[in-house]
Amino acid sequence: DAGVIQSPRHEVTEMGQEVTLRCKLISGHNSLFWYRQTMMRGLELLIYFNNNVPIDDSGMPEDRFSAKMPNASFSTLKIQPSEPRDSAVYFCASSFGGSGNTIYFGEGSWLTVV
Amino acid sequence: AQSVTQLDSHVSVSEGTPVLLRCNYSSSYSPSLFWYVQHPNKGLQLLLKYTSAATLVKGINGFEAEFKKSETSFHLTKPSAHMSDAAEYFCVVSDVNAGNMLTFGGGTRLMVKP
């Protein structure tokens, strides 16, 4: 099993540019999570999908952030326009059967906005 | 509401000595509890999981944790630390009464001295 696959692994972009982070779920999983990790705030849940439907997006910082699941195995997290305070590691994670089950994390996308 | 408190933000041990990482939780019902490990520049990896079966849970790399309901604790232990154990460790709780959402502790950074 390839695990959760995230791309890009590293991105450096200028303030105001659009950033798109991508995630491929583990085959057979039906729940998808996007987390953000920073030194100041630790690990924060941004949004949680179950069966392609957003269940909880209360962690999405503001309208500049959007997440989609165009199909059952793939998700994108978009930031437009990006700001320096968005610099963080963004983790995608997936599970089968909902949030109470074990979730498996990708290696993360390291975003730097200058 | 559920919550997780990791009592030590940093723990330092010598190689070959025991490891104890402390975790207390608050949950309204019978929770599921997890420990994840994050090595530098990596994603989070599941160490072990408790889901109302045996209270002593064995995980990977020689780690284990004991669920103590009376103390609302789920401390992580290892008899003998190895240099490769140096990492950040997260205690996580999931409660069906909280919609099975995961709540992460603040993390404990384990340092292992030669």
PDB file of C-alpha atoms in Angstrom:
ATOM      1  CA  ASP A   1       0.000   0.000   0.000  1.00  0.00           C
ATOM      2  CA  ALA A   2       1.468   3.357  -1.036  1.00  0.00           C
ATOM      3  CA  GLY A   3      -0.027   5.263   1.875  1.00  0.00           C
ATOM      4  CA  VAL A   4      -1.389   8.789   1.703  1.00  0.00           C
ATOM      5  CA  ILE A   5       0.411  10.687  -1.038  1.00  0.00           C
ATOM      6  CA  GLN A   6       0.806  14.437  -0.912  1.00  0.00           C
ATOM      7  CA  SER A   7       2.203  16.871  -3.437  1.00  0.00           C
ATOM      8  CA  PRO A   8       4.121  19.055  -3.636  1.00  0.00           C
ATOM      9  CA  ARG A   9       6.383  18.110  -0.745  1.00  0.00           C
ATOM     10  CA  HIS A  10       7.881  21.581  -0.643  1.00  0.00           C
ATOM     11  CA  GLU A  11       6.664  24.853  -2.104  1.00  0.00           C
ATOM     12  CA  VAL A  12       7.971  28.382  -1.867  1.00  0.00           C
ATOM     13  CA  THR A  13       5.701  31.052  -3.281  1.00  0.00           C
ATOM     14  CA  GLU A  14       5.263  34.782  -3.210  1.00  0.00           C
ATOM     15  CA  MET A  15       2.542  36.499  -1.252  1.00  0.00           C
ATOM     16  CA  GLY A  16      -0.620  36.865  -3.289  1.00  0.00           C
ATOM     17  CA  GLN A  17      -0.062  33.778  -5.401  1.00  0.00           C
ATOM     18  CA  GLU A  18      -2.458  30.857  -5.508  1.00  0.00           C
ATOM     19  CA  VAL A  19      -1.297  27.643  -3.855  1.00  0.00           C
ATOM     20  CA  THR A  20      -2.813  24.224  -4.523  1.00  0.00           C
ATOM     21  CA  LEU A  21      -1.926  21.256  -2.361  1.00  0.00           C
ATOM     22  CA  ARG A  22      -2.914  17.785  -3.470  1.00  0.00           C
ATOM     23  CA  CYS A  23      -3.672  14.555  -1.666  1.00  0.00           C
ATOM     24  CA  LYS A  24      -4.365  10.994  -2.736  1.00  0.00           C
ATOM     25  CA  LEU A  25      -6.132   8.838  -0.137  1.00  0.00           C
ATOM     26  CA  ILE A  26      -5.252   5.269   0.714  1.00  0.00           C
ATOM     27  CA  SER A  27      -7.279   2.974  -1.514  1.00  0.00           C
ATOM     28  CA  GLY A  28     -10.579   2.041   0.149  1.00  0.00           C
ATOM     29  CA  HIS A  29     -10.547   4.857   2.680  1.00  0.00           C
ATOM     30  CA  ASN A  30     -13.587   7.116   2.772  1.00  0.00           C
ATOM     31  CA  SER A  31     -12.601   9.854   5.223  1.00  0.00           C
ATOM     32  CA  LEU A  32     -10.171  12.646   4.446  1.00  0.00           C
ATOM     33  CA  PHE A  33      -8.645  15.202   6.783  1.00  0.00           C
ATOM     34  CA  TRP A  34      -6.533  18.293   6.171  1.00  0.00           C
ATOM     35  CA  TYR A  35      -4.358  19.459   9.076  1.00  0.00           C
ATOM     36  CA  ARG A  36      -1.992  22.396   9.448  1.00  0.00           C
ATOM     37  CA  GLN A  37       1.031  22.310  11.745  1.00  0.00           C
ATOM     38  CA  THR A  38       2.954  25.347  12.968  1.00  0.00           C
ATOM     39  CA  MET A  39       5.304  25.940  15.860  1.00  0.00           C
ATOM     40  CA  MET A  40       2.931  28.462  17.404  1.00  0.00           C
ATOM     41  CA  ARG A  41      -0.349  26.563  17.204  1.00  0.00           C
ATOM     42  CA  GLY A  42       0.701  22.944  16.836  1.00  0.00           C
ATOM     43  CA  LEU A  43      -1.540  20.629  14.837  1.00  0.00           C
ATOM     44  CA  GLU A  44      -4.906  22.076  13.751  1.00  0.00           C
ATOM     45  CA  LEU A  45      -7.716  20.312  11.909  1.00  0.00           C
ATOM     46  CA  LEU A  46      -8.766  22.426   8.941  1.00  0.00           C
ATOM     47  CA  ILE A  47     -11.479  20.283   7.368  1.00  0.00           C
ATOM     48  CA  TYR A  48     -12.852  16.755   7.457  1.00  0.00           C
ATOM     49  CA  PHE A  49     -14.642  14.932   4.623  1.00  0.00           C
ATOM     50  CA  ASN A  50     -16.593  11.699   4.853  1.00  0.00           C
ATOM     51  CA  ASN A  51     -17.695  10.006   1.624  1.00  0.00           C
ATOM     52  CA  ASN A  52     -16.681  13.119  -0.343  1.00  0.00           C
ATOM     53  CA  VAL A  53     -18.915  15.378   1.767  1.00  0.00           C
ATOM     54  CA  PRO A  54     -17.408  18.088   4.012  1.00  0.00           C
ATOM     55  CA  ILE A  55     -18.502  17.251   7.561  1.00  0.00           C
ATOM     56  CA  ASP A  56     -16.629  19.866   9.568  1.00  0.00           C
ATOM     57  CA  ASP A  57     -14.878  22.871   8.057  1.00  0.00           C
ATOM     58  CA  SER A  58     -14.864  24.990  11.182  1.00  0.00           C
ATOM     59  CA  GLY A  59     -11.083  24.925  11.229  1.00  0.00           C
ATOM     60  CA  MET A  60     -10.689  26.560   7.832  1.00  0.00           C
ATOM     61  CA  PRO A  61      -9.058  29.900   8.664  1.00  0.00           C
ATOM     62  CA  GLU A  62     -10.936  32.157   6.279  1.00  0.00           C
ATOM     63  CA  ASP A  63     -12.382  32.445   2.811  1.00  0.00           C
ATOM     64  CA  ARG A  64      -8.957  32.357   1.248  1.00  0.00           C
ATOM     65  CA  PHE A  65      -8.889  28.641   2.021  1.00  0.00           C
ATOM     66  CA  SER A  66     -10.981  26.086   0.152  1.00  0.00           C
ATOM     67  CA  ALA A  67     -10.911  22.302  -0.042  1.00  0.00           C
ATOM     68  CA  LYS A  68     -12.540  19.910  -2.474  1.00  0.00           C
ATOM     69  CA  MET A  69     -12.879  16.218  -3.148  1.00  0.00           C
ATOM     70  CA  PRO A  70     -13.553  15.896  -6.866  1.00  0.00           C
ATOM     71  CA  ASN A  71     -13.616  12.109  -6.468  1.00  0.00           C
ATOM     72  CA  ALA A  72     -13.411   9.498  -3.738  1.00  0.00           C
ATOM     73  CA  SER A  73      -9.643   9.165  -3.811  1.00  0.00           C
ATOM     74  CA  PHE A  74      -8.357  12.689  -4.323  1.00  0.00           C
ATOM     75  CA  SER A  75      -8.519  16.062  -2.609  1.00  0.00           C
ATOM     76  CA  THR A  76      -7.133  19.555  -3.064  1.00  0.00           C
ATOM     77  CA  LEU A  77      -6.551  22.363  -0.589  1.00  0.00           C
ATOM     78  CA  LYS A  78      -6.326  25.765  -2.216  1.00  0.00           C
ATOM     79  CA  ILE A  79      -5.133  29.048  -0.747  1.00  0.00           C
ATOM     80  CA  GLN A  80      -5.905  32.157  -2.765  1.00  0.00           C
ATOM     81  CA  PRO A  81      -4.377  34.642  -2.255  1.00  0.00           C
ATOM     82  CA  SER A  82      -1.588  33.262  -0.081  1.00  0.00           C
ATOM     83  CA  GLU A  83      -0.076  35.260   2.788  1.00  0.00           C
ATOM     84  CA  PRO A  84       3.165  34.817   4.785  1.00  0.00           C
ATOM     85  CA  ARG A  85       1.161  33.692   7.841  1.00  0.00           C
ATOM     86  CA  ASP A  86      -0.019  30.684   5.816  1.00  0.00           C
ATOM     87  CA  SER A  87       3.512  29.271   5.963  1.00  0.00           C
ATOM     88  CA  ALA A  88       3.191  25.879   7.642  1.00  0.00           C
ATOM     89  CA  VAL A  89       3.258  22.167   7.056  1.00  0.00           C
ATOM     90  CA  TYR A  90      -0.036  20.911   5.672  1.00  0.00           C
ATOM     91  CA  PHE A  91      -0.860  17.282   6.323  1.00  0.00           C
ATOM     92  CA  CYS A  92      -3.460  15.202   4.597  1.00  0.00           C
ATOM     93  CA  ALA A  93      -4.734  12.083   6.358  1.00  0.00           C
ATOM     94  CA  SER A  94      -7.250   9.384   5.540  1.00  0.00           C
ATOM     95  CA  SER A  95      -9.177   6.673   7.347  1.00  0.00           C
ATOM     96  CA  PHE A  96     -11.905   4.134   6.771  1.00  0.00           C
ATOM     97  CA  GLY A  97     -15.207   4.441   8.587  1.00  0.00           C
ATOM     98  CA  GLY A  98     -14.990   7.919  10.079  1.00  0.00           C
ATOM     99  CA  SER A  99     -12.924   9.937  12.472  1.00  0.00           C
ATOM    100  CA  GLY A 100     -12.973   7.430  15.317  1.00  0.00           C
ATOM    101  CA  ASN A 101     -10.853   4.958  13.434  1.00  0.00           C
ATOM    102  CA  THR A 102      -7.126   5.064  12.894  1.00  0.00           C
ATOM    103  CA  ILE A 103      -6.095   7.805  10.538  1.00  0.00           C
ATOM    104  CA  TYR A 104      -3.001   7.595   8.381  1.00  0.00           C
ATOM    105  CA  PHE A 105      -0.984  10.689   7.596  1.00  0.00           C
ATOM    106  CA  GLY A 106       0.886  11.728   4.501  1.00  0.00           C
ATOM    107  CA  GLU A 107       4.408  13.097   4.680  1.00  0.00           C
ATOM    108  CA  GLY A 108       3.167  16.681   4.495  1.00  0.00           C
ATOM    109  CA  SER A 109       3.469  19.656   2.172  1.00  0.00           C
ATOM    110  CA  TRP A 110       5.922  22.275   3.466  1.00  0.00           C
ATOM    111  CA  LEU A 111       4.664  25.679   2.379  1.00  0.00           C
ATOM    112  CA  THR A 112       6.654  28.898   2.625  1.00  0.00           C
ATOM    113  CA  VAL A 113       5.019  32.154   1.541  1.00  0.00           C
ATOM    114  CA  VAL A 114       7.469  35.041   1.198  1.00  0.00           C
TER     115      VAL A 114
ATOM    116  CA  ALA B   1     -16.086  18.275  25.539  1.00  0.00           C
ATOM    117  CA  GLN B   2     -13.065  16.085  25.143  1.00  0.00           C
ATOM    118  CA  SER B   3      -9.518  17.237  25.743  1.00  0.00           C
ATOM    119  CA  VAL B   4      -6.017  15.841  25.984  1.00  0.00           C
ATOM    120  CA  THR B   5      -3.186  17.079  28.175  1.00  0.00           C
ATOM    121  CA  GLN B   6       0.356  15.956  27.634  1.00  0.00           C
ATOM    122  CA  LEU B   7       1.980  16.830  30.904  1.00  0.00           C
ATOM    123  CA  ASP B   8       5.514  17.359  29.622  1.00  0.00           C
ATOM    124  CA  SER B   9       6.420  19.376  26.554  1.00  0.00           C
ATOM    125  CA  HIS B  10       9.992  17.991  26.634  1.00  0.00           C
ATOM    126  CA  VAL B  11      11.422  14.778  28.056  1.00  0.00           C
ATOM    127  CA  SER B  12      15.121  13.927  28.026  1.00  0.00           C
ATOM    128  CA  VAL B  13      16.446  10.416  28.744  1.00  0.00           C
ATOM    129  CA  SER B  14      19.699   8.580  28.280  1.00  0.00           C
ATOM    130  CA  GLU B  15      19.957   5.770  25.773  1.00  0.00           C
ATOM    131  CA  GLY B  16      19.060   2.469  27.389  1.00  0.00           C
ATOM    132  CA  THR B  17      16.940   3.990  30.168  1.00  0.00           C
ATOM    133  CA  PRO B  18      13.130   3.806  30.424  1.00  0.00           C
ATOM    134  CA  VAL B  19      10.836   6.250  28.694  1.00  0.00           C
ATOM    135  CA  LEU B  20       7.638   7.634  30.213  1.00  0.00           C
ATOM    136  CA  LEU B  21       5.485  10.124  28.286  1.00  0.00           C
ATOM    137  CA  ARG B  22       2.430  11.195  30.225  1.00  0.00           C
ATOM    138  CA  CYS B  23      -1.045  11.805  28.846  1.00  0.00           C
ATOM    139  CA  ASN B  24      -4.307  12.615  30.607  1.00  0.00           C
ATOM    140  CA  TYR B  25      -7.611  12.922  28.821  1.00  0.00           C
ATOM    141  CA  SER B  26     -11.094  14.166  29.419  1.00  0.00           C
ATOM    142  CA  SER B  27     -13.938  12.420  27.677  1.00  0.00           C
ATOM    143  CA  SER B  28     -17.643  12.030  28.344  1.00  0.00           C
ATOM    144  CA  TYR B  29     -17.872   8.412  27.306  1.00  0.00           C
ATOM    145  CA  SER B  30     -15.643   5.508  26.452  1.00  0.00           C
ATOM    146  CA  PRO B  31     -12.939   6.988  24.307  1.00  0.00           C
ATOM    147  CA  SER B  32     -10.565   5.630  21.743  1.00  0.00           C
ATOM    148  CA  LEU B  33      -7.002   6.699  22.459  1.00  0.00           C
ATOM    149  CA  PHE B  34      -3.979   6.823  20.205  1.00  0.00           C
ATOM    150  CA  TRP B  35      -0.304   7.644  20.329  1.00  0.00           C
ATOM    151  CA  TYR B  36       1.368   8.995  17.201  1.00  0.00           C
ATOM    152  CA  VAL B  37       5.056   9.700  16.622  1.00  0.00           C
ATOM    153  CA  GLN B  38       6.476  12.372  14.345  1.00  0.00           C
ATOM    154  CA  HIS B  39      10.132  12.241  13.370  1.00  0.00           C
ATOM    155  CA  PRO B  40      11.765  15.427  12.067  1.00  0.00           C
ATOM    156  CA  ASN B  41      10.446  16.505   8.679  1.00  0.00           C
ATOM    157  CA  LYS B  42       8.087  13.542   8.553  1.00  0.00           C
ATOM    158  CA  GLY B  43       4.375  12.877   8.872  1.00  0.00           C
ATOM    159  CA  LEU B  44       2.688  11.336  11.900  1.00  0.00           C
ATOM    160  CA  GLN B  45       2.922   7.568  12.318  1.00  0.00           C
ATOM    161  CA  LEU B  46       0.594   5.507  14.481  1.00  0.00           C
ATOM    162  CA  LEU B  47       2.381   3.884  17.427  1.00  0.00           C
ATOM    163  CA  LEU B  48      -0.569   2.220  19.105  1.00  0.00           C
ATOM    164  CA  LYS B  49      -4.311   2.422  19.683  1.00  0.00           C
ATOM    165  CA  TYR B  50      -6.740   1.624  22.508  1.00  0.00           C
ATOM    166  CA  THR B  51     -10.377   0.890  21.676  1.00  0.00           C
ATOM    167  CA  SER B  52     -11.965  -0.681  24.794  1.00  0.00           C
ATOM    168  CA  ALA B  53     -10.259  -4.039  24.517  1.00  0.00           C
ATOM    169  CA  ALA B  54      -7.217  -4.912  26.644  1.00  0.00           C
ATOM    170  CA  THR B  55      -6.131  -1.975  28.789  1.00  0.00           C
ATOM    171  CA  LEU B  56      -2.443  -2.614  28.126  1.00  0.00           C
ATOM    172  CA  VAL B  57      -1.748  -1.907  24.496  1.00  0.00           C
ATOM    173  CA  LYS B  58       1.451  -2.886  22.741  1.00  0.00           C
ATOM    174  CA  GLY B  59       2.651  -0.863  19.794  1.00  0.00           C
ATOM    175  CA  ILE B  60       5.509  -0.729  17.381  1.00  0.00           C
ATOM    176  CA  ASN B  61       9.188  -0.280  18.284  1.00  0.00           C
ATOM    177  CA  GLY B  62       8.729  -1.666  21.794  1.00  0.00           C
ATOM    178  CA  PHE B  63       6.323   1.018  23.003  1.00  0.00           C
ATOM    179  CA  GLU B  64       3.255   0.275  25.069  1.00  0.00           C
ATOM    180  CA  ALA B  65       0.569   2.255  26.848  1.00  0.00           C
ATOM    181  CA  GLU B  66      -1.856   1.457  29.626  1.00  0.00           C
ATOM    182  CA  PHE B  67      -5.396   2.799  29.726  1.00  0.00           C
ATOM    183  CA  LYS B  68      -6.387   3.680  33.307  1.00  0.00           C
ATOM    184  CA  LYS B  69      -9.959   4.869  33.433  1.00  0.00           C
ATOM    185  CA  SER B  70      -9.865   5.761  37.129  1.00  0.00           C
ATOM    186  CA  GLU B  71      -6.933   8.073  36.501  1.00  0.00           C
ATOM    187  CA  THR B  72      -8.080   9.169  33.004  1.00  0.00           C
ATOM    188  CA  SER B  73      -4.555   8.475  31.834  1.00  0.00           C
ATOM    189  CA  PHE B  74      -2.940   6.795  28.845  1.00  0.00           C
ATOM    190  CA  HIS B  75       0.796   7.063  29.486  1.00  0.00           C
ATOM    191  CA  LEU B  76       3.286   5.812  26.908  1.00  0.00           C
ATOM    192  CA  THR B  77       6.256   3.750  28.052  1.00  0.00           C
ATOM    193  CA  LYS B  78       9.259   1.923  26.693  1.00  0.00           C
ATOM    194  CA  PRO B  79      11.696  -0.096  28.814  1.00  0.00           C
ATOM    195  CA  SER B  80      14.854   1.034  27.036  1.00  0.00           C
ATOM    196  CA  ALA B  81      15.253   4.137  24.901  1.00  0.00           C
ATOM    197  CA  HIS B  82      17.081   4.060  21.605  1.00  0.00           C
ATOM    198  CA  MET B  83      18.592   7.027  19.801  1.00  0.00           C
ATOM    199  CA  SER B  84      16.094   6.524  16.982  1.00  0.00           C
ATOM    200  CA  ASP B  85      13.221   7.179  19.422  1.00  0.00           C
ATOM    201  CA  ALA B  86      14.042  10.884  19.470  1.00  0.00           C
ATOM    202  CA  ALA B  87      10.928  12.493  18.019  1.00  0.00           C
ATOM    203  CA  GLU B  88       7.704  14.311  18.886  1.00  0.00           C
ATOM    204  CA  TYR B  89       4.916  12.196  20.367  1.00  0.00           C
ATOM    205  CA  PHE B  90       1.218  13.045  20.269  1.00  0.00           C
ATOM    206  CA  CYS B  91      -1.530  11.613  22.446  1.00  0.00           C
ATOM    207  CA  VAL B  92      -4.930  11.671  20.739  1.00  0.00           C
ATOM    208  CA  VAL B  93      -8.475  11.022  21.960  1.00  0.00           C
ATOM    209  CA  SER B  94     -11.592  10.218  19.983  1.00  0.00           C
ATOM    210  CA  ASP B  95     -15.039  10.081  21.544  1.00  0.00           C
ATOM    211  CA  VAL B  96     -18.286   8.970  19.938  1.00  0.00           C
ATOM    212  CA  ASN B  97     -20.087  11.732  21.878  1.00  0.00           C
ATOM    213  CA  ALA B  98     -17.859  14.274  20.140  1.00  0.00           C
ATOM    214  CA  GLY B  99     -18.792  12.981  16.723  1.00  0.00           C
ATOM    215  CA  ASN B 100     -15.730  10.734  16.721  1.00  0.00           C
ATOM    216  CA  MET B 101     -13.555  13.764  16.079  1.00  0.00           C
ATOM    217  CA  LEU B 102      -9.903  13.480  17.037  1.00  0.00           C
ATOM    218  CA  THR B 103      -8.432  15.818  19.626  1.00  0.00           C
ATOM    219  CA  PHE B 104      -4.645  16.068  19.723  1.00  0.00           C
ATOM    220  CA  GLY B 105      -2.495  16.817  22.729  1.00  0.00           C
ATOM    221  CA  GLY B 106       0.154  19.494  22.448  1.00  0.00           C
ATOM    222  CA  GLY B 107       2.928  16.986  21.883  1.00  0.00           C
ATOM    223  CA  THR B 108       5.977  15.857  23.875  1.00  0.00           C
ATOM    224  CA  ARG B 109       9.425  16.151  22.383  1.00  0.00           C
ATOM    225  CA  LEU B 110      11.574  13.196  23.413  1.00  0.00           C
ATOM    226  CA  MET B 111      15.328  13.703  23.414  1.00  0.00           C
ATOM    227  CA  VAL B 112      17.654  10.721  23.813  1.00  0.00           C
ATOM    228  CA  LYS B 113      21.206  11.315  25.013  1.00  0.00           C
ATOM    229  CA  PRO B 114      24.005   8.918  24.121  1.00  0.00           C
TER     230      PRO B 114
END
